[in-house]
Amino acid sequence: MIEVRSLTHDYEGKGTRSVDGIGFTIADGTIFGFLGPSGAGKSTTQALMTGLLSIQAGDVAYDGVSLRAQGPAFYNRIGVSFEHPNVFGKLTGLENLRYHAGLYSVPTEDPRRILEAVGLTDAANRRAGAYSKGMKQRLVFARSLINRPTILFLDEPTSGLDPATAERIKEIIRQKRADGCTVFLTTHNMQTADELCDVVAFLNDGRIVAMDAPRELKLKYGERSIAVEHRTNGSVAKEILFPERNDDAERLKQLIDGGAIETIHSQEATLEQIFIRLTGRGLG
Amino acid sequence: MKRLSVLLRQDLTLAWRNGHVAVVLAIAATMVALIVFLPAEVSRGPGEYVLDTIPGSPVRAATIELGGDAAALPESRERFDALIADHPNAIAVELSGTLDRPGVTISTRTAVPEQTLNLLVAGIEQVLAVARGEALPDPQIEFLRPEAEAVPLNLSGIPIFLAFEVGILGFLLVAVFVFAEKQEGTIRAYRVSPGGLWAYVASKAIVFVLIAIGYGVIVVAAGLGITANWGAIIGLIVWASLFMTVLGLGFAAWFRNLSHWFFPGLALLILNLLPFVSYVYPVWSPAWVTVIPSYGLVYALREALFPTGDSALIGRTLLTGLGWLAAAVAFCAYSVHTRLLKGA
């Protein structure tokens, strides 16, 4: 279990906190989504949790042991995938994984097998500097799996990937959860979070504004809505109506009575809509 | 050991693919060319010409008897004037009068150091004394260090090529390595692995020691063949490379990139090069320069390459070097730990 308590970080020490007293718990074998727009403090939190940044205030504990008390062996247990692909451009994809695997004192995966899993078999012997951004992203993701980690930190793992490849990566993440791995997923992609996460936390200006299972958040904060397409003056228009609101209920009745409706669908609120409702800002 | 071995293979591959080995080989080839193509000796002719107009030319005869160069002692004024005209930097010395009341005229067309003129005057006085049949004083000569054979000109640069190039290569190239890792962000990936401080430092140090040994062997073998004192030479090269690489790694850790590092790094390299000036002009050896580690190194290398019997100098230099190395390792460990491997 991972426990984060009152975690705070101020890069410049001038009172502007990138992470402001956040706390949460992640159960073993779950995927915890950390969601928020750019600059919300997501990557900073991941850096603090992995020891990339020194903890200024608060604490992070793994199975009850503070990160401050963890030795080098701690890093045998975790895998980290970075938002910005950081690989040796002058080494091939295979060499990048092979050399990185040599740093661990635990059994590691076969680099070729992992490259195959992320769809890089054909590029295994090409220098990583010649990879596209998406390929580098997959190589970084593959590297995070090399030591068979029990805790995975993934920062925007599907960013810049085409839908088919992104789905492949998501499937690997689901498989890791099924194997008992705990995943800390940082993203601003609400759809990815909705599909993968058992629990999500919304981060805004360094603070957690909501945290629960995606379904619970939708039930708690989302309003059921109806998407209506109707033909008016010869052209098709689309409206989202919330029947629990008096104005929208009246408008819906008006459209039904007018016989202009072409399609009508009920829909639930998305995580993005809930985020906007809670913070007043989008995720761009 | 497995971790170090993996990192070493990785860093050697990167050193090769980043062209570091090619750069070192190119520099070694340049040094070898200097050794092969420079002459062993440059004959510049006499630095002074003497015309003896004293009747019987006793000074000319005495000078030749003392082993002087006859080419510097023309027999006629025409020849003397022609030589001076052909050699405008030479000192013209004209002796006149008699042996008992000689007149000496020294003329130069370029600035000549006062010490040189004083030596010349003392030499003329001695020759005049010999010509007069006077007994020469027999001064007691004490050699402060063993007499050594003159080092051929083409080989005289080898201690410099080794002492300073090895240091520059280690200091500069390890910085390039660190900044490449910072720019690519791979150092962040290393930080969240169990790699740790010592494997990281040791791997870089070993890579540049191996490159330095390769460079040193090429340069020394080109000049001295296989009969050199390899134990001492390799020992000094290993120390120089280790010291400068470890120092360079620790130093680079404090800077964001090569541009940020450039001027402070250059200042440190220039400081390290100052003993080169003392080596070429030994009269300029202020005490503070002798403290710079490369000062002792260049003289120890000269002793290892061209022995004069003072082999203790090599041992002393290595022993002092161990102290410097320990300080550099401590600085490097602190810098790499706090600036590269631990979040600020």
Short mmCIF file of N, CA, C and O in Angstrom, two decimals, chain A residues 93-94 97 109-125 131 138-139 141-143 145-146 165 168-169 172:
data_model
loop_
_atom_site.label_atom_id
_atom_site.label_comp_id
_atom_site.label_asym_id
_atom_site.label_seq_id
_atom_site.Cartn_x
_atom_site.Cartn_y
_atom_site.Cartn_z
N GLY A 93 17.38 0.64 -29.43
CA GLY A 93 16.31 0.37 -28.47
C GLY A 93 16.66 -0.82 -27.60
O GLY A 93 16.46 -0.78 -26.37
N LEU A 94 17.19 -1.85 -28.22
CA LEU A 94 17.55 -3.06 -27.48
C LEU A 94 18.66 -2.78 -26.47
O LEU A 94 18.59 -3.22 -25.31
N LEU A 97 17.41 -0.98 -23.36
CA LEU A 97 16.76 -1.87 -22.38
C LEU A 97 17.77 -2.80 -21.72
O LEU A 97 17.73 -3.04 -20.51
N GLU A 109 13.04 -8.77 -17.13
CA GLU A 109 12.37 -9.30 -18.32
C GLU A 109 13.37 -9.43 -19.47
O GLU A 109 14.41 -8.77 -19.48
N ASP A 110 13.03 -10.25 -20.43
CA ASP A 110 13.81 -10.34 -21.66
C ASP A 110 13.53 -9.08 -22.48
O ASP A 110 12.38 -8.82 -22.85
N PRO A 111 14.55 -8.25 -22.75
CA PRO A 111 14.31 -7.00 -23.47
C PRO A 111 13.58 -7.21 -24.80
O PRO A 111 12.72 -6.41 -25.17
N ARG A 112 13.92 -8.28 -25.50
CA ARG A 112 13.27 -8.52 -26.80
C ARG A 112 11.77 -8.78 -26.63
O ARG A 112 10.95 -8.35 -27.44
N ARG A 113 11.43 -9.48 -25.57
CA ARG A 113 10.02 -9.79 -25.34
C ARG A 113 9.22 -8.51 -25.04
O ARG A 113 8.11 -8.32 -25.52
N ILE A 114 9.86 -7.62 -24.27
CA ILE A 114 9.16 -6.36 -23.94
C ILE A 114 9.04 -5.48 -25.18
O ILE A 114 8.01 -4.83 -25.40
N LEU A 115 10.09 -5.46 -25.98
CA LEU A 115 10.02 -4.65 -27.20
C LEU A 115 8.91 -5.18 -28.11
O LEU A 115 8.20 -4.41 -28.75
N GLU A 116 8.76 -6.48 -28.14
CA GLU A 116 7.70 -7.08 -28.94
C GLU A 116 6.33 -6.64 -28.38
O GLU A 116 5.42 -6.29 -29.13
N ALA A 117 6.22 -6.65 -27.06
CA ALA A 117 4.93 -6.31 -26.44
C ALA A 117 4.49 -4.88 -26.77
O ALA A 117 3.31 -4.61 -26.91
N VAL A 118 5.48 -3.97 -26.92
CA VAL A 118 5.11 -2.58 -27.22
C VAL A 118 5.22 -2.28 -28.72
O VAL A 118 5.13 -1.12 -29.14
N GLY A 119 5.45 -3.31 -29.50
CA GLY A 119 5.47 -3.13 -30.95
C GLY A 119 6.73 -2.50 -31.50
O GLY A 119 6.69 -1.79 -32.49
N LEU A 120 7.87 -2.78 -30.86
CA LEU A 120 9.13 -2.19 -31.34
C LEU A 120 10.13 -3.25 -31.83
O LEU A 120 11.32 -2.96 -31.96
N THR A 121 9.66 -4.43 -32.10
CA THR A 121 10.58 -5.50 -32.52
C THR A 121 11.38 -5.09 -33.76
O THR A 121 12.61 -5.27 -33.80
N ASP A 122 10.70 -4.52 -34.73
CA ASP A 122 11.40 -4.17 -35.98
C ASP A 122 12.43 -3.07 -35.77
O ASP A 122 13.37 -2.95 -36.56
N ALA A 123 12.23 -2.26 -34.74
CA ALA A 123 13.14 -1.14 -34.51
C ALA A 123 14.17 -1.44 -33.42
O ALA A 123 14.93 -0.57 -33.03
N ALA A 124 14.21 -2.69 -32.97
CA ALA A 124 15.06 -3.05 -31.82
C ALA A 124 16.52 -2.69 -32.04
O ALA A 124 17.21 -2.24 -31.11
N ASN A 125 17.02 -2.85 -33.26
CA ASN A 125 18.45 -2.61 -33.50
C ASN A 125 18.72 -1.27 -34.17
O ASN A 125 19.83 -1.05 -34.66
N TYR A 131 14.21 7.25 -33.57
CA TYR A 131 12.81 6.87 -33.33
C TYR A 131 11.91 8.11 -33.40
O TYR A 131 12.34 9.23 -33.10
N ARG A 138 7.11 4.63 -26.28
CA ARG A 138 6.91 3.20 -26.03
C ARG A 138 8.17 2.57 -25.44
O ARG A 138 8.10 1.68 -24.60
N LEU A 139 9.34 3.06 -25.90
CA LEU A 139 10.60 2.51 -25.37
C LEU A 139 10.75 2.85 -23.89
O LEU A 139 11.18 2.01 -23.08
N PHE A 141 8.29 3.42 -21.85
CA PHE A 141 7.30 2.58 -21.17
C PHE A 141 7.86 1.16 -20.99
O PHE A 141 7.77 0.57 -19.91
N ALA A 142 8.47 0.64 -22.06
CA ALA A 142 9.05 -0.71 -22.00
C ALA A 142 10.14 -0.77 -20.93
O ALA A 142 10.23 -1.75 -20.18
N ARG A 143 10.94 0.29 -20.86
CA ARG A 143 12.03 0.31 -19.86
C ARG A 143 11.47 0.26 -18.44
O ARG A 143 12.08 -0.35 -17.55
N LEU A 145 9.13 -1.40 -17.43
CA LEU A 145 8.67 -2.75 -17.09
C LEU A 145 9.81 -3.75 -16.95
O LEU A 145 9.58 -4.90 -16.55
N ILE A 146 11.03 -3.32 -17.25
CA ILE A 146 12.15 -4.26 -17.42
C ILE A 146 12.46 -5.05 -16.14
O ILE A 146 12.91 -6.18 -16.19
N THR A 165 -2.05 1.75 -30.99
CA THR A 165 -0.89 1.54 -30.10
C THR A 165 -1.25 1.91 -28.67
O THR A 165 -0.84 1.22 -27.73
N ARG A 168 -2.93 -0.88 -27.11
CA ARG A 168 -1.96 -1.94 -26.79
C ARG A 168 -1.30 -1.66 -25.43
O ARG A 168 -1.12 -2.55 -24.61
N ILE A 169 -0.92 -0.38 -25.23
CA ILE A 169 -0.27 0.02 -23.97
C ILE A 169 -1.26 -0.13 -22.81
O ILE A 169 -0.92 -0.64 -21.73
N ILE A 172 -1.52 -3.66 -21.70
CA ILE A 172 -0.38 -4.09 -20.87
C ILE A 172 -0.57 -3.59 -19.44
O ILE A 172 -0.29 -4.30 -18.47
#
